[in-house]
PDB file of C-alpha atoms in Angstrom:
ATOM      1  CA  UNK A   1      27.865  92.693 113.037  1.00  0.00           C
ATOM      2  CA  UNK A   2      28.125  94.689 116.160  1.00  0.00           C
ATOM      3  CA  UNK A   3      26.360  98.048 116.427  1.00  0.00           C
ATOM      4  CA  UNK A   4      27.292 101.196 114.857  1.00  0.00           C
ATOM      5  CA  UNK A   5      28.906 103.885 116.982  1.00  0.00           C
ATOM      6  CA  UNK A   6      27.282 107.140 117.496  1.00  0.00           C
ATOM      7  CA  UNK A   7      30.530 109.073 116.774  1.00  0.00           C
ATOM      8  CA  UNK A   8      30.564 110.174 113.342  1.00  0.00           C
ATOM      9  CA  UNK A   9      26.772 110.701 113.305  1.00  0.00           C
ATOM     10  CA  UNK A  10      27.181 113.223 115.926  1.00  0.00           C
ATOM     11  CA  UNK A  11      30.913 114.668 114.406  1.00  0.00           C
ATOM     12  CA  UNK A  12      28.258 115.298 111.336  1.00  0.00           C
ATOM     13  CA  UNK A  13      25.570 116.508 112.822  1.00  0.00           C
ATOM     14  CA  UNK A  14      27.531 118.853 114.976  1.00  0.00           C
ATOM     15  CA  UNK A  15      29.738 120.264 112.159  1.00  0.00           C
ATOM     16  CA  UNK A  16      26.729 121.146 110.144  1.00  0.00           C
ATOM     17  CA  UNK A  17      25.401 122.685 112.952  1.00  0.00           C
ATOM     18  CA  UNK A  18      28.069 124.852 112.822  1.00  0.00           C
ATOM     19  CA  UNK A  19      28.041 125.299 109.421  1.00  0.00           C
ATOM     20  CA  UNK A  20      24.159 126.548 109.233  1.00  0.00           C
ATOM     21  CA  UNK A  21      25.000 129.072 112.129  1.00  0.00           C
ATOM     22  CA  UNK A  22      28.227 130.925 110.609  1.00  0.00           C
ATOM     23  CA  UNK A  23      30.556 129.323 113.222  1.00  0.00           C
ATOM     24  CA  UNK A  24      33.918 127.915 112.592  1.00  0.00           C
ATOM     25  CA  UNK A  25      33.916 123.865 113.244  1.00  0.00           C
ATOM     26  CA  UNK A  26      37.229 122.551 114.956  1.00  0.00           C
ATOM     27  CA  UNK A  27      37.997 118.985 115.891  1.00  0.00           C
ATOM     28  CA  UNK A  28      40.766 118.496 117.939  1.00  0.00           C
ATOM     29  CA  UNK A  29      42.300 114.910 116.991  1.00  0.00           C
ATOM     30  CA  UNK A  30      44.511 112.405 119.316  1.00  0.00           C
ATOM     31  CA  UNK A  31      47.660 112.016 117.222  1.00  0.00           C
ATOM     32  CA  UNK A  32      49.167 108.370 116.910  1.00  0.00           C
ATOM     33  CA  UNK A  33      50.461 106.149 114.046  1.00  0.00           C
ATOM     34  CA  UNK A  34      46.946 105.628 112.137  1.00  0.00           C
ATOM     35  CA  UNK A  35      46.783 109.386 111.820  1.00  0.00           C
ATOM     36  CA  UNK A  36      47.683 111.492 108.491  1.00  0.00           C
ATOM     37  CA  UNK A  37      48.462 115.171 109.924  1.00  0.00           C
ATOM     38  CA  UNK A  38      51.624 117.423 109.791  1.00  0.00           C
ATOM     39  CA  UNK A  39      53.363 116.721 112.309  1.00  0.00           C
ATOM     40  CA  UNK A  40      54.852 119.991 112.861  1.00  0.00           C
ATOM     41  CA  UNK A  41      51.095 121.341 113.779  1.00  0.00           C
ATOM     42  CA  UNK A  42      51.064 118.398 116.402  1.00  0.00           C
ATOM     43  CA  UNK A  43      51.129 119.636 120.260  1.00  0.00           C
ATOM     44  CA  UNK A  44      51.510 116.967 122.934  1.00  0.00           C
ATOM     45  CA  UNK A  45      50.325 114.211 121.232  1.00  0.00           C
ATOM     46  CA  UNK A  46      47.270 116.767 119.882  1.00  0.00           C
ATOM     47  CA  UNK A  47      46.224 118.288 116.448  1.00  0.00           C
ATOM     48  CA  UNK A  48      43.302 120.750 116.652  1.00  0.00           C
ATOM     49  CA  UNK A  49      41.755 121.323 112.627  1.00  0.00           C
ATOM     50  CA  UNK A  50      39.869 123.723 111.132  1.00  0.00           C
ATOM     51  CA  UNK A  51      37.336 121.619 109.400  1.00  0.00           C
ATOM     52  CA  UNK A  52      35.250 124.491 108.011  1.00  0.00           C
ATOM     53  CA  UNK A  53      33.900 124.280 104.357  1.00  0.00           C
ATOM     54  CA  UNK A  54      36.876 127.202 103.181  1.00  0.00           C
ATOM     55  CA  UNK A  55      39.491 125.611 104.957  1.00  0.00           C
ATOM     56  CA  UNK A  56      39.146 122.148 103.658  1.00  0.00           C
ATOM     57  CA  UNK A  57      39.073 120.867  99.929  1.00  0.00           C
ATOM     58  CA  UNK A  58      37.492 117.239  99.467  1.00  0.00           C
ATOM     59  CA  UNK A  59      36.328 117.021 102.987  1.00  0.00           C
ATOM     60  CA  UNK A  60      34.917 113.412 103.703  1.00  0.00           C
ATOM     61  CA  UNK A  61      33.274 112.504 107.615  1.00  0.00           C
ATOM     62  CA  UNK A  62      32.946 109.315 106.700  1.00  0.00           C
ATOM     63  CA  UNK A  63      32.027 106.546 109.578  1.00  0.00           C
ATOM     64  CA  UNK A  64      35.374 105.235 109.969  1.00  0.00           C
ATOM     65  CA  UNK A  65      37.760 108.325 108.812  1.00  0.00           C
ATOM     66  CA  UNK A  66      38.065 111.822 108.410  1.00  0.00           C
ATOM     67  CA  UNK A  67      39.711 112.890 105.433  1.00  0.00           C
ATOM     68  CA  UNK A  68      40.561 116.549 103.521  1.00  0.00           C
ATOM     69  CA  UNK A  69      43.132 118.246 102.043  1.00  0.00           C
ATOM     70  CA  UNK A  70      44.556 121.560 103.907  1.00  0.00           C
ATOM     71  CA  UNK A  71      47.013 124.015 103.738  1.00  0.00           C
ATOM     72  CA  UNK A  72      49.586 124.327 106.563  1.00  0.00           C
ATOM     73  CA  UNK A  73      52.046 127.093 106.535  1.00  0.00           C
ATOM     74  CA  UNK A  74      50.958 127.787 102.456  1.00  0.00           C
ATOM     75  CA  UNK A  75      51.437 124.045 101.480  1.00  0.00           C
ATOM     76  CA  UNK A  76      48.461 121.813 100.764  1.00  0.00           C
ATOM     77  CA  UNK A  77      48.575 118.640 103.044  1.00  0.00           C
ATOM     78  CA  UNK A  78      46.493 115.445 102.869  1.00  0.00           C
ATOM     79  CA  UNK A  79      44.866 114.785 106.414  1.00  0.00           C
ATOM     80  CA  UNK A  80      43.179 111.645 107.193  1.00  0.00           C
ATOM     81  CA  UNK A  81      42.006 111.226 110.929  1.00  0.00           C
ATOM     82  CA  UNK A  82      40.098 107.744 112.065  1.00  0.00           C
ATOM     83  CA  UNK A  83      37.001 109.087 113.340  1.00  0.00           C
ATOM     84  CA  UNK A  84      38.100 107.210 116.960  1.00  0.00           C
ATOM     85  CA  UNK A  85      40.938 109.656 117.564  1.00  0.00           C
ATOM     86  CA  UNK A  86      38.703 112.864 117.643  1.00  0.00           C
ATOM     87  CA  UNK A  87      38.235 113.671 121.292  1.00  0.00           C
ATOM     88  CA  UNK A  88      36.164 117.150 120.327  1.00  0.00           C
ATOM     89  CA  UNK A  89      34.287 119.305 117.840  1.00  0.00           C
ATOM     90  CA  UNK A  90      33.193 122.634 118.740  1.00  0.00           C
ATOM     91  CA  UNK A  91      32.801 125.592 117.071  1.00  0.00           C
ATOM     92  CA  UNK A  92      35.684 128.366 117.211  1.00  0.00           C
ATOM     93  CA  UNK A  93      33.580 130.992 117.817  1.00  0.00           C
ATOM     94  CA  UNK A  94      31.626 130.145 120.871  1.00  0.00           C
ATOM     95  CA  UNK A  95      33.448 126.667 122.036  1.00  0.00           C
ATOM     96  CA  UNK A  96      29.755 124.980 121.633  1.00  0.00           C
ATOM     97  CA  UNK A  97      30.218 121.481 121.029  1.00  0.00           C
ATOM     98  CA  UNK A  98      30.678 117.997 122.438  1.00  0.00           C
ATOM     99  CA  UNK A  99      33.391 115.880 123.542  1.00  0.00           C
ATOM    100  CA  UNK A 100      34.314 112.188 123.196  1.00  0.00           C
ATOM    101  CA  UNK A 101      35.972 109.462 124.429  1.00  0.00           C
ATOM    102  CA  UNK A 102      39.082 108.655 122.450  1.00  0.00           C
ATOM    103  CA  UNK A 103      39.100 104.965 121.088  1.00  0.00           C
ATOM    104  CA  UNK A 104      42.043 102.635 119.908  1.00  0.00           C
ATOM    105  CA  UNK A 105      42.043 102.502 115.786  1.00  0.00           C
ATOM    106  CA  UNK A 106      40.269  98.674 115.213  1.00  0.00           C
ATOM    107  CA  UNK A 107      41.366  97.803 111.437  1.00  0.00           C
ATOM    108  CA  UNK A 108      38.431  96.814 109.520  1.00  0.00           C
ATOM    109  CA  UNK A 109      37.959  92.739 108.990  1.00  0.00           C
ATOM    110  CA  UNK A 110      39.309  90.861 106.379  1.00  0.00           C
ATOM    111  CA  UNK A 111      35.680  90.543 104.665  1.00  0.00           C
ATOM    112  CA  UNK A 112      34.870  93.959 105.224  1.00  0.00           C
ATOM    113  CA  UNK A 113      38.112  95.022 103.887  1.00  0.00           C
ATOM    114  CA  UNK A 114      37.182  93.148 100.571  1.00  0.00           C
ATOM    115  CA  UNK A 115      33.642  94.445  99.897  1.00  0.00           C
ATOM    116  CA  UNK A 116      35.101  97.975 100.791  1.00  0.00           C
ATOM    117  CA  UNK A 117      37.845  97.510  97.522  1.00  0.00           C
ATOM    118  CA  UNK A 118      35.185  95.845  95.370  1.00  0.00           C
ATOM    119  CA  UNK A 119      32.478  98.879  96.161  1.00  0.00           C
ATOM    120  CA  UNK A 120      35.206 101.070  94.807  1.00  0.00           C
ATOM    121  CA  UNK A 121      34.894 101.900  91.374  1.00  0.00           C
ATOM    122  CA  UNK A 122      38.045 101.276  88.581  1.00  0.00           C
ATOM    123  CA  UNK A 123      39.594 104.500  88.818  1.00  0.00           C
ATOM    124  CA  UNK A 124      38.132 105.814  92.239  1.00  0.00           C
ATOM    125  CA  UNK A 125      40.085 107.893  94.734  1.00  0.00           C
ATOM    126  CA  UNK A 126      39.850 105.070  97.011  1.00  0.00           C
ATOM    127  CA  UNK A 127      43.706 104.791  97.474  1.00  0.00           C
ATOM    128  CA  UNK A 128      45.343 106.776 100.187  1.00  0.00           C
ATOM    129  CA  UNK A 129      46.701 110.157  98.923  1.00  0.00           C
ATOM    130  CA  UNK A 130      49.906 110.542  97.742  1.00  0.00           C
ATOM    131  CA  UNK A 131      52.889 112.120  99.390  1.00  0.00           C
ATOM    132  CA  UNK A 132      51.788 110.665 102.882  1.00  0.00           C
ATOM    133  CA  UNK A 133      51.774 107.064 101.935  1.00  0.00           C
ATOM    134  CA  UNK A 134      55.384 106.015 104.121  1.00  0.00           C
ATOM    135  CA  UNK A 135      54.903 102.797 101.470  1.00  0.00           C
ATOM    136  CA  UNK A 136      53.161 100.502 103.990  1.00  0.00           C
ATOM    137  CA  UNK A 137      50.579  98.287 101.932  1.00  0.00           C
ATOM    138  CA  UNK A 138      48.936  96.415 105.325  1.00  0.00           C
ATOM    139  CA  UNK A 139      46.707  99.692 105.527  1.00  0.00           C
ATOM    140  CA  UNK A 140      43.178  98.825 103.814  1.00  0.00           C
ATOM    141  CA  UNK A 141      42.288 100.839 100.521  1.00  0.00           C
ATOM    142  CA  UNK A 142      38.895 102.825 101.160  1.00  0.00           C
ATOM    143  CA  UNK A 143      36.034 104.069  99.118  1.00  0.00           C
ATOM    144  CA  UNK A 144      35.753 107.795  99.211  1.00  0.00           C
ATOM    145  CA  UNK A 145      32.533 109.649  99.585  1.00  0.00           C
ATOM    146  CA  UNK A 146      31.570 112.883  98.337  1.00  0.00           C
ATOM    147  CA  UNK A 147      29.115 115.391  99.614  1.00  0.00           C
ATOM    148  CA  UNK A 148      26.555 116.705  97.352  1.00  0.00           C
ATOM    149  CA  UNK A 149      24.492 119.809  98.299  1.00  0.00           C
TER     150      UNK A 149
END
């Protein structure tokens, strides 16, 4: 097994960074076919999301993926970002914050894929939401984690 990237550590780090000093975290996400946004909020291939703590409901930053619920325009969307598209996250208020390199979405393999449905328990939310699902089964089912203060 290959190394783990330094990504999502730092997406974490950074948005409780911002969270501890009052600002406003933002990610601004590279928008292709592996990504769950609205697509009407999508500008030139980009999506930028407030990922604060009262803008999101169930927010996950998981290693691999993003995911949160949101409302857009009054309606509650499902988002669900691999943690390779995010190319920023800074904080509204000042703009502090890092950068990164945007990387292609790598499926998991096969017997990662199968430990990851086993470690979810019967009844879990580890199945995409619903409403964004376009009915293709080739994506991999996920555990979800939950933050506890």
């Amino acid at each position: 097994m290959g190394e783990t990237s330094t990504k999502p550590y730092l997406i974490r780090a950074l948005h409780e960074w911002c969270t501890d000093n009052g600002y406003t975290p933002y990610i601004t996400v590279q928008v292709d076919e592996h990504t769950m946004v609205p697509v009407a909020h999508v500008r030139d291939g980009q999506i930028t999301l407030n990922v604060g703590t009262l803008a999101t409901n169930r927010l996950v930053l998981g290693n691999e993926f993003i995911e949160f619920q949101a409302r857009f325009s009054g309606v509650t969307e499902n988002v669900y970002v691999p943690v390779g598209a995010v190319s920023a996250i800074y904080a509204r208020e000042t703009g502090a914050g890092m950068g990164f390199e945007v990387q292609p979405y790598e499926p998991p393999e096969a017997g990662a894929q199968g430990a990851a449905q086993e470690a979810a328990p019967e009844g879990s939310d580890a199945n995409p939401a619903p409403g964004g699902d376009d009915g293709d089964d080739d994506e991999p089912k996920r555990p979800r984690l939950t933050i506890v203060k």
